[in-house]
PDB file of C-alpha atoms in Angstrom:
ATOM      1  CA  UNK A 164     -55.830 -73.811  49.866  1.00 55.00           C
ATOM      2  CA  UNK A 165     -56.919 -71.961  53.128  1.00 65.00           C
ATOM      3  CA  UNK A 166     -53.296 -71.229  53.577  1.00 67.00           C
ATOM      4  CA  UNK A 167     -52.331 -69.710  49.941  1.00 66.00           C
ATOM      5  CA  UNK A 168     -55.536 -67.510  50.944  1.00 66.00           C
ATOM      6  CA  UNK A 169     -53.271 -65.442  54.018  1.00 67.00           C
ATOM      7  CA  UNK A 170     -50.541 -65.304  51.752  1.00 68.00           C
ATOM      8  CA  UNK A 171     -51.186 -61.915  50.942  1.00 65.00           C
ATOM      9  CA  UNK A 172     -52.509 -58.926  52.938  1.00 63.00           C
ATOM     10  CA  UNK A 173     -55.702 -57.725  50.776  1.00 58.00           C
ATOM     11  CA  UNK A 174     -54.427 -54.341  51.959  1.00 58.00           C
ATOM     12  CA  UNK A 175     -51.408 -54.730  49.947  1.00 56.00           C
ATOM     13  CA  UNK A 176     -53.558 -54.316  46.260  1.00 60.00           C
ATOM     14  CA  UNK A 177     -56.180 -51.804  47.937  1.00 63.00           C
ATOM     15  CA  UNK A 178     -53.160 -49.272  49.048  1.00 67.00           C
ATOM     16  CA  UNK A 179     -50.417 -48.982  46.863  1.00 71.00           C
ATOM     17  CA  UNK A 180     -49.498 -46.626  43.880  1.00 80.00           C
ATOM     18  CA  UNK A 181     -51.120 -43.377  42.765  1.00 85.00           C
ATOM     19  CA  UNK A 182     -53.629 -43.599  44.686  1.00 85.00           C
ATOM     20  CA  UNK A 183     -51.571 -43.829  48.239  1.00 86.00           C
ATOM     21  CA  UNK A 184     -49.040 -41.346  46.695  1.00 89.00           C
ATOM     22  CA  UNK A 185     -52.008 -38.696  46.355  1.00 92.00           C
ATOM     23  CA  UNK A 186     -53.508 -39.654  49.613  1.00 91.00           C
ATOM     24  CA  UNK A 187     -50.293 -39.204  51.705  1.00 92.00           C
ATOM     25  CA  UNK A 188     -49.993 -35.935  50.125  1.00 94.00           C
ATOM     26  CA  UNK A 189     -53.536 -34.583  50.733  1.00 96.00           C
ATOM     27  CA  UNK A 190     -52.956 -35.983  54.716  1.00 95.00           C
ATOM     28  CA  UNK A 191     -49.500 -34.257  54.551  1.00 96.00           C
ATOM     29  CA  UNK A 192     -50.410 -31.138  53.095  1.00 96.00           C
ATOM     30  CA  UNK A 193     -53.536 -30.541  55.139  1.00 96.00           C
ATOM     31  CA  UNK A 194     -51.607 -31.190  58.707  1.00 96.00           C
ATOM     32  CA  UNK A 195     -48.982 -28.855  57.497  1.00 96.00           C
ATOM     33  CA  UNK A 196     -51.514 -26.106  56.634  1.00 95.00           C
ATOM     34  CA  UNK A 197     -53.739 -26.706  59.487  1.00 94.00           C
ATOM     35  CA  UNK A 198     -50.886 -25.783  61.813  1.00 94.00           C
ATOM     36  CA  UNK A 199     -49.781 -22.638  59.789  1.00 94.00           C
ATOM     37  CA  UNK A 200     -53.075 -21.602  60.703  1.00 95.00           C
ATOM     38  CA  UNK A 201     -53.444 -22.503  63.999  1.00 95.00           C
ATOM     39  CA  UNK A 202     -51.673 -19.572  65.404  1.00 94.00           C
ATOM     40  CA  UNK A 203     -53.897 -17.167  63.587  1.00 95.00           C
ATOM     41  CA  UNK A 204     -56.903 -19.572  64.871  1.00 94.00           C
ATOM     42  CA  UNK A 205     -55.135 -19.124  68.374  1.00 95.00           C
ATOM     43  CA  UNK A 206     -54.745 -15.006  68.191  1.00 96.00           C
ATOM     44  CA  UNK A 207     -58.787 -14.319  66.302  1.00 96.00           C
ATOM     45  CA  UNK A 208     -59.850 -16.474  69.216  1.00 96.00           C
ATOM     46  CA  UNK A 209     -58.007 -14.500  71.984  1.00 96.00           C
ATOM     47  CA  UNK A 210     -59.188 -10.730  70.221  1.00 97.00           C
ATOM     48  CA  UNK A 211     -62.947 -12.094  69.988  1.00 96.00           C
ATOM     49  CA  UNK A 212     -62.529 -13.424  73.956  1.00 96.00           C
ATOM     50  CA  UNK A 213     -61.110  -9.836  74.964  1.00 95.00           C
ATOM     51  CA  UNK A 214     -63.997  -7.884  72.820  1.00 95.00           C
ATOM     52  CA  UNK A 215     -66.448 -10.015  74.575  1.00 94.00           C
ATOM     53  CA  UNK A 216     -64.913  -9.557  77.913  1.00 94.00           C
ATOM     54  CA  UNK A 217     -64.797  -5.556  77.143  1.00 93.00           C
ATOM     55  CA  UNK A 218     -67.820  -5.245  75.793  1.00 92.00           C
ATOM     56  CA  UNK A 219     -69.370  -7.404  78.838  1.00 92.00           C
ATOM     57  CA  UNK A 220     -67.496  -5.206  81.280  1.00 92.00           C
ATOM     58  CA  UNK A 221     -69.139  -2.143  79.580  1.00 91.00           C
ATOM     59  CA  UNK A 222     -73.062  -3.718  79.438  1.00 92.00           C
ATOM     60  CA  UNK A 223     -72.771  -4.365  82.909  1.00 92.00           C
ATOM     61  CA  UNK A 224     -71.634  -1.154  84.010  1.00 91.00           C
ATOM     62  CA  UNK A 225     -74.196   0.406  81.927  1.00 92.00           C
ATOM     63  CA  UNK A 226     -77.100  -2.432  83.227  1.00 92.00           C
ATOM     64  CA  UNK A 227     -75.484  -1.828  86.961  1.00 92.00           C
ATOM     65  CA  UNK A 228     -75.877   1.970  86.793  1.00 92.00           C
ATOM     66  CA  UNK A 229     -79.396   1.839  85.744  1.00 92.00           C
ATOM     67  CA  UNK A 230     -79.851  -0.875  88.573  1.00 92.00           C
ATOM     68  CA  UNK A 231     -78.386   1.638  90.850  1.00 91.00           C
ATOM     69  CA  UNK A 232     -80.575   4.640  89.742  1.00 91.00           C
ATOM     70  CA  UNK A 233     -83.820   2.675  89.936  1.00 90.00           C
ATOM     71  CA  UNK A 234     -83.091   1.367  93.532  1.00 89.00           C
ATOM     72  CA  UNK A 235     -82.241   5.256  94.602  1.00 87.00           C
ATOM     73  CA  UNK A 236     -85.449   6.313  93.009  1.00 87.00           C
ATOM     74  CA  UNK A 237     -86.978   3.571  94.607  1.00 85.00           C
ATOM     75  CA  UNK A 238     -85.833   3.893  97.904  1.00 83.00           C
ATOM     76  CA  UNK A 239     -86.341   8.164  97.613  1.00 81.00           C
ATOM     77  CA  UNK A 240     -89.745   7.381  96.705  1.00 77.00           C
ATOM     78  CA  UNK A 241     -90.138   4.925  99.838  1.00 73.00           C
ATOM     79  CA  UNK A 242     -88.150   7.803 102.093  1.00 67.00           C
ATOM     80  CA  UNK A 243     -90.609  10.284 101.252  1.00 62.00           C
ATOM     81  CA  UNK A 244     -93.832   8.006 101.893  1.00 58.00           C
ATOM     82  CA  UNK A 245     -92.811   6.414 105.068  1.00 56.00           C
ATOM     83  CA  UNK A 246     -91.112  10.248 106.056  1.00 52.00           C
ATOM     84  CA  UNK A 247     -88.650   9.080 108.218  1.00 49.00           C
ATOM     85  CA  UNK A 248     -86.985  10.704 111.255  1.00 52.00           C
ATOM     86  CA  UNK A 249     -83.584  12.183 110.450  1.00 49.00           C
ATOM     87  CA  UNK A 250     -80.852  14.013 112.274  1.00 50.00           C
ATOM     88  CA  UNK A 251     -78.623  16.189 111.028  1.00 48.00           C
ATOM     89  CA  UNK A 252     -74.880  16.730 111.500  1.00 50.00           C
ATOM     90  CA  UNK A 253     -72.628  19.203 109.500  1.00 51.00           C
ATOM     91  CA  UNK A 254     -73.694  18.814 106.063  1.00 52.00           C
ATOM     92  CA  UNK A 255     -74.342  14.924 106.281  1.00 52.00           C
ATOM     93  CA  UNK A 256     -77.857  13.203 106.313  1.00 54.00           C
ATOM     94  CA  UNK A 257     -78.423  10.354 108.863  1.00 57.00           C
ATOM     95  CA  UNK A 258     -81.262   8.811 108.100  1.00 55.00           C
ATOM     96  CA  UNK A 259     -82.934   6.352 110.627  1.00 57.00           C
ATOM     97  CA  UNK A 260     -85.282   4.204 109.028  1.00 55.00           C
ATOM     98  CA  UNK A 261     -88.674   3.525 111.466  1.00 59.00           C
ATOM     99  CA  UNK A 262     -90.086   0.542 109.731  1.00 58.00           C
ATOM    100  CA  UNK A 263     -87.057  -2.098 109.977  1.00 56.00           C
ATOM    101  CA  UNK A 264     -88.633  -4.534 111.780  1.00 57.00           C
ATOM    102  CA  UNK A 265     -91.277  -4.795 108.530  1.00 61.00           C
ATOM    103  CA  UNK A 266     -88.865  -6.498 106.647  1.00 59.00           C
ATOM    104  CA  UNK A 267     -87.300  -8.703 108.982  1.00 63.00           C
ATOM    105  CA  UNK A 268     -87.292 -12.143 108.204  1.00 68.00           C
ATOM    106  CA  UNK A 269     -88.202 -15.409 109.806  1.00 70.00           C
ATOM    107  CA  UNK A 270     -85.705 -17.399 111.876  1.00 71.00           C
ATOM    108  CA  UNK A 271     -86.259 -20.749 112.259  1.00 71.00           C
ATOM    109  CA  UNK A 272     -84.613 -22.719 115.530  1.00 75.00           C
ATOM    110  CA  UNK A 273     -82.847 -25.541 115.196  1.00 75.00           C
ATOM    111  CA  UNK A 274     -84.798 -28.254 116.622  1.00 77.00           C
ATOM    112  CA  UNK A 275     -82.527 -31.046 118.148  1.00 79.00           C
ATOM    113  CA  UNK A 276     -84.185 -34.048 117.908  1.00 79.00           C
ATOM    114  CA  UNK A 277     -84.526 -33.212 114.238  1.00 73.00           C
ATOM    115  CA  UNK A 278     -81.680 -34.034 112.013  1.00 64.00           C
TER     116      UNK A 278
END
């Protein structure tokens, strides 16, 4: 009795006619359209990448410009308060800036018995 039960793979009766027919189609027909598309999947992701990367390369040119302006009109305004000593040669500025040592920082030794 136990053996007549493995005679047959319950598999057999679940999988088998119309019903295996449609599903091997559906699988079929799905793999073969999911790699028509995957080219076009491929190129929309490569045009949205480069419009990012353009469009990044642009905000950050814009965002470093107005970085750039504010630290000039930062450091004009600092010129102007501290009124530094200057020397001039031909039509270029040197400017020699008196308060370095302000904004120094600290230097720590290296102690050796400390690891």
């Amino acid at each position: 009795m136990i053996y007549q039960q493995f005679q047959q793979s319950p598999l057999q009766t679940r999988i088998s006619g119309p019903r295996a027919w449609l599903a091997m189609a559906i699988s079929v027909s799905l793999i073969c359209l999911s790699l028509f598309l995957l080219p076009f999947v491929l190129l929309f992701g490569a045009i949205a990448l480069g419009c990012l990367v353009l469009f990044s390369r642009f905000y950050m040119a814009r965002q470093l410009a107005k970085f750039n302006q504010a630290q000039a009109n930062t450091k004009q305004h600092a010129h102007v308060a501290d009124e530094p000593q200057s020397q001039v040669y031909g039509s270029e500025t040197i400017v020699r800036e008196t308060n370095a040592t302000r904004y120094q920082g600290r230097t720590f030794e290296h102690k050796e018995d400390e690891h």
